[in-house]
């Protein structure tokens, strides 16, 4: 199998930054790439917010966290970032047009040895493989948010993905503390999102139709299932930017007017106001102490 030592994470948003830090924590040299200095600065601030969670959730020492941070580099030059990379993990916006353009550019400058993995939430890797220039070294590697705690790694190849490359990614996932979940065939949304998206979509439609407010919808789910979090709390964790791209694509594909109404509300009232979910301190709820975690919420 291919030996992986150096990793590039393209896309420094919530999940990209988590993937990068989790990999650095387990000893890999990691370069985080994004398109401008502003995005890189946001990534550094994001990573600072992860550190207390690693301490409280995993009891990792400050010394070990600092050592991991020192293994991170940042770059706004894709050519510089991918130089000598054994693995590039792409975590850029959930737009097929943006991703295709990215891979067309990447294919021209990445070393021949570099494996490409997309963290797309909903797109099939086969939709992107021709742009990579190396379909045998391309597959999907999908992580859940709060990667240090929800340590799933769904691995999904195409009919052209090399079995050796697939197995290399299984072993890589194990090496960074993930539980690898190999898929035998392509499935939009993998396993996790195939199960999760209908729940989130139903919650969104209930709100968009005016059936109930956000807290009532979440309270109903939490009371009825024993879940510690409802659909809108989950949406805040996922990140409203990602949610916007996913549901905008779905609304346009299906022509669902109620979903498009919600997409517009999401953009105008939340995203444009900088309310992006847990990562920004506010989304549908305010953080770090959202009302759904209050002792009286379910009464």
PDB file of C-alpha atoms in Angstrom, residues 123-287:
ATOM      1  CA  UNK A 123     -22.152  14.159  -4.433  1.00  0.00           C
ATOM      2  CA  UNK A 124     -21.025  10.878  -5.972  1.00  0.00           C
ATOM      3  CA  UNK A 125     -17.255  10.671  -6.543  1.00  0.00           C
ATOM      4  CA  UNK A 126     -17.914   9.380 -10.076  1.00  0.00           C
ATOM      5  CA  UNK A 127     -19.325  12.823 -10.923  1.00  0.00           C
ATOM      6  CA  UNK A 128     -15.883  14.302 -10.264  1.00  0.00           C
ATOM      7  CA  UNK A 129     -13.456  11.534 -11.205  1.00  0.00           C
ATOM      8  CA  UNK A 130     -12.852  12.583 -14.815  1.00  0.00           C
ATOM      9  CA  UNK A 131     -11.684  16.025 -13.669  1.00  0.00           C
ATOM     10  CA  UNK A 132      -9.061  14.499 -11.375  1.00  0.00           C
ATOM     11  CA  UNK A 133      -6.921  13.061 -14.163  1.00  0.00           C
ATOM     12  CA  UNK A 134      -6.304  10.021 -11.934  1.00  0.00           C
ATOM     13  CA  UNK A 135      -9.620   8.229 -11.316  1.00  0.00           C
ATOM     14  CA  UNK A 136      -7.816   5.162  -9.993  1.00  0.00           C
ATOM     15  CA  UNK A 137      -6.425   7.318  -7.157  1.00  0.00           C
ATOM     16  CA  UNK A 138      -9.649   9.132  -6.360  1.00  0.00           C
ATOM     17  CA  UNK A 139     -12.433   8.294  -3.915  1.00  0.00           C
ATOM     18  CA  UNK A 140     -14.668   9.797  -1.229  1.00  0.00           C
ATOM     19  CA  UNK A 141     -13.639   9.983   2.411  1.00  0.00           C
ATOM     20  CA  UNK A 142     -16.453  11.464   4.473  1.00  0.00           C
ATOM     21  CA  UNK A 143     -16.195  12.619   8.063  1.00  0.00           C
ATOM     22  CA  UNK A 144     -18.916  13.683  10.489  1.00  0.00           C
ATOM     23  CA  UNK A 145     -18.730  17.027  12.246  1.00  0.00           C
ATOM     24  CA  UNK A 146     -17.000  17.122  15.649  1.00  0.00           C
ATOM     25  CA  UNK A 147     -14.610  14.580  14.218  1.00  0.00           C
ATOM     26  CA  UNK A 148     -12.812  13.931  17.508  1.00  0.00           C
ATOM     27  CA  UNK A 149     -16.048  12.677  19.079  1.00  0.00           C
ATOM     28  CA  UNK A 150     -18.111  11.390  16.134  1.00  0.00           C
ATOM     29  CA  UNK A 151     -15.233   9.420  14.693  1.00  0.00           C
ATOM     30  CA  UNK A 152     -16.758   7.931  11.556  1.00  0.00           C
ATOM     31  CA  UNK A 153     -14.917   7.735   8.243  1.00  0.00           C
ATOM     32  CA  UNK A 154     -17.144   6.597   5.376  1.00  0.00           C
ATOM     33  CA  UNK A 155     -15.038   5.431   2.444  1.00  0.00           C
ATOM     34  CA  UNK A 156     -16.654   5.201  -0.987  1.00  0.00           C
ATOM     35  CA  UNK A 157     -14.866   4.543  -4.264  1.00  0.00           C
ATOM     36  CA  UNK A 158     -15.952   4.468  -7.884  1.00  0.00           C
ATOM     37  CA  UNK A 159     -15.717   1.584 -10.328  1.00  0.00           C
ATOM     38  CA  UNK A 160     -12.304   2.983 -11.310  1.00  0.00           C
ATOM     39  CA  UNK A 161     -10.843   3.359  -7.815  1.00  0.00           C
ATOM     40  CA  UNK A 162      -7.880   1.070  -7.245  1.00  0.00           C
ATOM     41  CA  UNK A 163      -8.511  -1.534  -4.506  1.00  0.00           C
ATOM     42  CA  UNK A 164      -5.050  -0.719  -3.153  1.00  0.00           C
ATOM     43  CA  UNK A 165      -5.930   2.965  -2.861  1.00  0.00           C
ATOM     44  CA  UNK A 166      -9.226   2.080  -1.170  1.00  0.00           C
ATOM     45  CA  UNK A 167      -7.408  -0.070   1.395  1.00  0.00           C
ATOM     46  CA  UNK A 168      -4.807   2.656   1.920  1.00  0.00           C
ATOM     47  CA  UNK A 169      -7.591   5.046   2.932  1.00  0.00           C
ATOM     48  CA  UNK A 170      -9.104   2.450   5.273  1.00  0.00           C
ATOM     49  CA  UNK A 171      -5.762   2.179   7.058  1.00  0.00           C
ATOM     50  CA  UNK A 172      -5.285   5.951   7.066  1.00  0.00           C
ATOM     51  CA  UNK A 173      -8.688   6.422   8.687  1.00  0.00           C
ATOM     52  CA  UNK A 174      -7.734   3.979  11.446  1.00  0.00           C
ATOM     53  CA  UNK A 175      -4.439   5.774  11.960  1.00  0.00           C
ATOM     54  CA  UNK A 176      -6.140   9.078  12.841  1.00  0.00           C
ATOM     55  CA  UNK A 177      -8.526   7.550  15.340  1.00  0.00           C
ATOM     56  CA  UNK A 178     -11.485   7.001  13.026  1.00  0.00           C
ATOM     57  CA  UNK A 179     -13.668   3.934  12.609  1.00  0.00           C
ATOM     58  CA  UNK A 180     -13.569   3.174   8.850  1.00  0.00           C
ATOM     59  CA  UNK A 181     -16.946   2.415   7.285  1.00  0.00           C
ATOM     60  CA  UNK A 182     -16.341   1.032   3.776  1.00  0.00           C
ATOM     61  CA  UNK A 183     -19.200   1.232   1.267  1.00  0.00           C
ATOM     62  CA  UNK A 184     -19.486  -1.488  -1.361  1.00  0.00           C
ATOM     63  CA  UNK A 185     -21.061   0.795  -3.970  1.00  0.00           C
ATOM     64  CA  UNK A 186     -21.737   4.466  -4.582  1.00  0.00           C
ATOM     65  CA  UNK A 187     -24.630   5.972  -2.656  1.00  0.00           C
ATOM     66  CA  UNK A 188     -25.571   9.674  -2.595  1.00  0.00           C
ATOM     67  CA  UNK A 189     -25.163  10.771   1.018  1.00  0.00           C
ATOM     68  CA  UNK A 190     -23.242   7.622   1.979  1.00  0.00           C
ATOM     69  CA  UNK A 191     -24.810   5.805   4.951  1.00  0.00           C
ATOM     70  CA  UNK A 192     -24.925   8.596   7.526  1.00  0.00           C
ATOM     71  CA  UNK A 193     -26.491  11.308   5.403  1.00  0.00           C
ATOM     72  CA  UNK A 194     -28.862   8.869   3.691  1.00  0.00           C
ATOM     73  CA  UNK A 195     -30.287   8.315   7.170  1.00  0.00           C
ATOM     74  CA  UNK A 196     -29.872  11.878   8.464  1.00  0.00           C
ATOM     75  CA  UNK A 197     -30.938  14.150   5.587  1.00  0.00           C
ATOM     76  CA  UNK A 198     -34.600  12.997   5.528  1.00  0.00           C
ATOM     77  CA  UNK A 199     -34.854  13.922   9.225  1.00  0.00           C
ATOM     78  CA  UNK A 200     -33.319  17.356   8.665  1.00  0.00           C
ATOM     79  CA  UNK A 201     -35.393  17.912   5.534  1.00  0.00           C
ATOM     80  CA  UNK A 202     -38.594  17.033   7.379  1.00  0.00           C
ATOM     81  CA  UNK A 203     -37.734  19.459  10.158  1.00  0.00           C
ATOM     82  CA  UNK A 204     -37.022  22.187   7.615  1.00  0.00           C
ATOM     83  CA  UNK A 205     -40.341  21.607   5.814  1.00  0.00           C
ATOM     84  CA  UNK A 206     -42.298  21.684   9.085  1.00  0.00           C
ATOM     85  CA  UNK A 207     -40.739  25.064   9.830  1.00  0.00           C
ATOM     86  CA  UNK A 208     -41.083  26.393   6.259  1.00  0.00           C
ATOM     87  CA  UNK A 209     -44.792  25.467   6.198  1.00  0.00           C
ATOM     88  CA  UNK A 210     -45.371  27.246   9.499  1.00  0.00           C
ATOM     89  CA  UNK A 211     -46.455  24.048  11.251  1.00  0.00           C
ATOM     90  CA  UNK A 212     -44.324  24.753  14.328  1.00  0.00           C
ATOM     91  CA  UNK A 213     -41.407  26.872  15.489  1.00  0.00           C
ATOM     92  CA  UNK A 214     -37.834  25.633  15.646  1.00  0.00           C
ATOM     93  CA  UNK A 215     -37.764  24.887  19.378  1.00  0.00           C
ATOM     94  CA  UNK A 216     -41.066  22.973  19.264  1.00  0.00           C
ATOM     95  CA  UNK A 217     -39.849  20.820  16.375  1.00  0.00           C
ATOM     96  CA  UNK A 218     -36.611  20.003  18.175  1.00  0.00           C
ATOM     97  CA  UNK A 219     -38.399  19.413  21.471  1.00  0.00           C
ATOM     98  CA  UNK A 220     -40.794  16.962  19.810  1.00  0.00           C
ATOM     99  CA  UNK A 221     -37.944  14.924  18.343  1.00  0.00           C
ATOM    100  CA  UNK A 222     -35.964  14.928  21.581  1.00  0.00           C
ATOM    101  CA  UNK A 223     -38.929  13.904  23.720  1.00  0.00           C
ATOM    102  CA  UNK A 224     -40.142  11.267  21.284  1.00  0.00           C
ATOM    103  CA  UNK A 225     -36.826   9.550  20.643  1.00  0.00           C
ATOM    104  CA  UNK A 226     -34.628  10.318  23.631  1.00  0.00           C
ATOM    105  CA  UNK A 227     -32.146  12.076  21.376  1.00  0.00           C
ATOM    106  CA  UNK A 228     -30.016  14.759  23.087  1.00  0.00           C
ATOM    107  CA  UNK A 229     -30.422  17.058  20.077  1.00  0.00           C
ATOM    108  CA  UNK A 230     -33.108  17.883  17.508  1.00  0.00           C
ATOM    109  CA  UNK A 231     -32.885  18.543  13.763  1.00  0.00           C
ATOM    110  CA  UNK A 232     -32.154  22.284  14.066  1.00  0.00           C
ATOM    111  CA  UNK A 233     -29.511  21.667  16.700  1.00  0.00           C
ATOM    112  CA  UNK A 234     -27.945  19.170  14.290  1.00  0.00           C
ATOM    113  CA  UNK A 235     -28.097  21.734  11.468  1.00  0.00           C
ATOM    114  CA  UNK A 236     -26.147  24.165  13.642  1.00  0.00           C
ATOM    115  CA  UNK A 237     -23.456  21.529  14.191  1.00  0.00           C
ATOM    116  CA  UNK A 238     -23.267  20.710  10.485  1.00  0.00           C
ATOM    117  CA  UNK A 239     -22.881  24.407   9.688  1.00  0.00           C
ATOM    118  CA  UNK A 240     -25.428  26.558   7.911  1.00  0.00           C
ATOM    119  CA  UNK A 241     -23.137  27.233   4.955  1.00  0.00           C
ATOM    120  CA  UNK A 242     -22.999  23.528   4.169  1.00  0.00           C
ATOM    121  CA  UNK A 243     -26.730  23.191   4.821  1.00  0.00           C
ATOM    122  CA  UNK A 244     -27.440  26.064   2.426  1.00  0.00           C
ATOM    123  CA  UNK A 245     -25.500  24.479  -0.447  1.00  0.00           C
ATOM    124  CA  UNK A 246     -27.060  21.036   0.099  1.00  0.00           C
ATOM    125  CA  UNK A 247     -30.661  22.219   0.282  1.00  0.00           C
ATOM    126  CA  UNK A 248     -30.304  24.828  -2.462  1.00  0.00           C
ATOM    127  CA  UNK A 249     -29.117  22.082  -4.813  1.00  0.00           C
ATOM    128  CA  UNK A 250     -31.988  19.830  -3.724  1.00  0.00           C
ATOM    129  CA  UNK A 251     -34.605  22.591  -4.021  1.00  0.00           C
ATOM    130  CA  UNK A 252     -33.441  23.482  -7.528  1.00  0.00           C
ATOM    131  CA  UNK A 253     -33.363  19.830  -8.576  1.00  0.00           C
ATOM    132  CA  UNK A 254     -36.863  19.031  -7.308  1.00  0.00           C
ATOM    133  CA  UNK A 255     -38.511  22.423  -7.814  1.00  0.00           C
ATOM    134  CA  UNK A 256     -39.762  22.274  -4.226  1.00  0.00           C
ATOM    135  CA  UNK A 257     -41.017  25.801  -3.481  1.00  0.00           C
ATOM    136  CA  UNK A 258     -41.141  25.322   0.286  1.00  0.00           C
ATOM    137  CA  UNK A 259     -37.542  24.137   0.407  1.00  0.00           C
ATOM    138  CA  UNK A 260     -36.500  27.096  -1.748  1.00  0.00           C
ATOM    139  CA  UNK A 261     -38.378  29.412   0.614  1.00  0.00           C
ATOM    140  CA  UNK A 262     -36.368  27.969   3.494  1.00  0.00           C
ATOM    141  CA  UNK A 263     -33.118  28.307   1.505  1.00  0.00           C
ATOM    142  CA  UNK A 264     -33.850  31.995   0.975  1.00  0.00           C
ATOM    143  CA  UNK A 265     -34.650  32.508   4.649  1.00  0.00           C
ATOM    144  CA  UNK A 266     -31.434  30.698   5.549  1.00  0.00           C
ATOM    145  CA  UNK A 267     -29.374  33.008   3.368  1.00  0.00           C
ATOM    146  CA  UNK A 268     -31.106  36.297   4.147  1.00  0.00           C
ATOM    147  CA  UNK A 269     -31.656  35.896   7.877  1.00  0.00           C
ATOM    148  CA  UNK A 270     -28.742  33.707   8.923  1.00  0.00           C
ATOM    149  CA  UNK A 271     -25.806  33.376   6.530  1.00  0.00           C
ATOM    150  CA  UNK A 272     -25.758  37.029   5.426  1.00  0.00           C
ATOM    151  CA  UNK A 273     -25.884  37.983   9.109  1.00  0.00           C
ATOM    152  CA  UNK A 274     -22.885  35.761   9.908  1.00  0.00           C
ATOM    153  CA  UNK A 275     -24.996  33.253  11.842  1.00  0.00           C
ATOM    154  CA  UNK A 276     -23.385  30.041  10.632  1.00  0.00           C
ATOM    155  CA  UNK A 277     -24.126  27.689  13.514  1.00  0.00           C
ATOM    156  CA  UNK A 278     -21.920  26.445  16.336  1.00  0.00           C
ATOM    157  CA  UNK A 279     -18.728  27.633  14.607  1.00  0.00           C
ATOM    158  CA  UNK A 280     -19.795  31.303  14.675  1.00  0.00           C
ATOM    159  CA  UNK A 281     -21.514  31.240  18.060  1.00  0.00           C
ATOM    160  CA  UNK A 282     -25.013  31.541  16.649  1.00  0.00           C
ATOM    161  CA  UNK A 283     -27.264  29.803  14.163  1.00  0.00           C
ATOM    162  CA  UNK A 284     -30.762  28.643  15.011  1.00  0.00           C
ATOM    163  CA  UNK A 285     -29.523  28.723  18.622  1.00  0.00           C
ATOM    164  CA  UNK A 286     -26.883  30.755  20.462  1.00  0.00           C
ATOM    165  CA  UNK A 287     -23.713  29.040  21.698  1.00  0.00           C
TER     166      UNK A 287
END
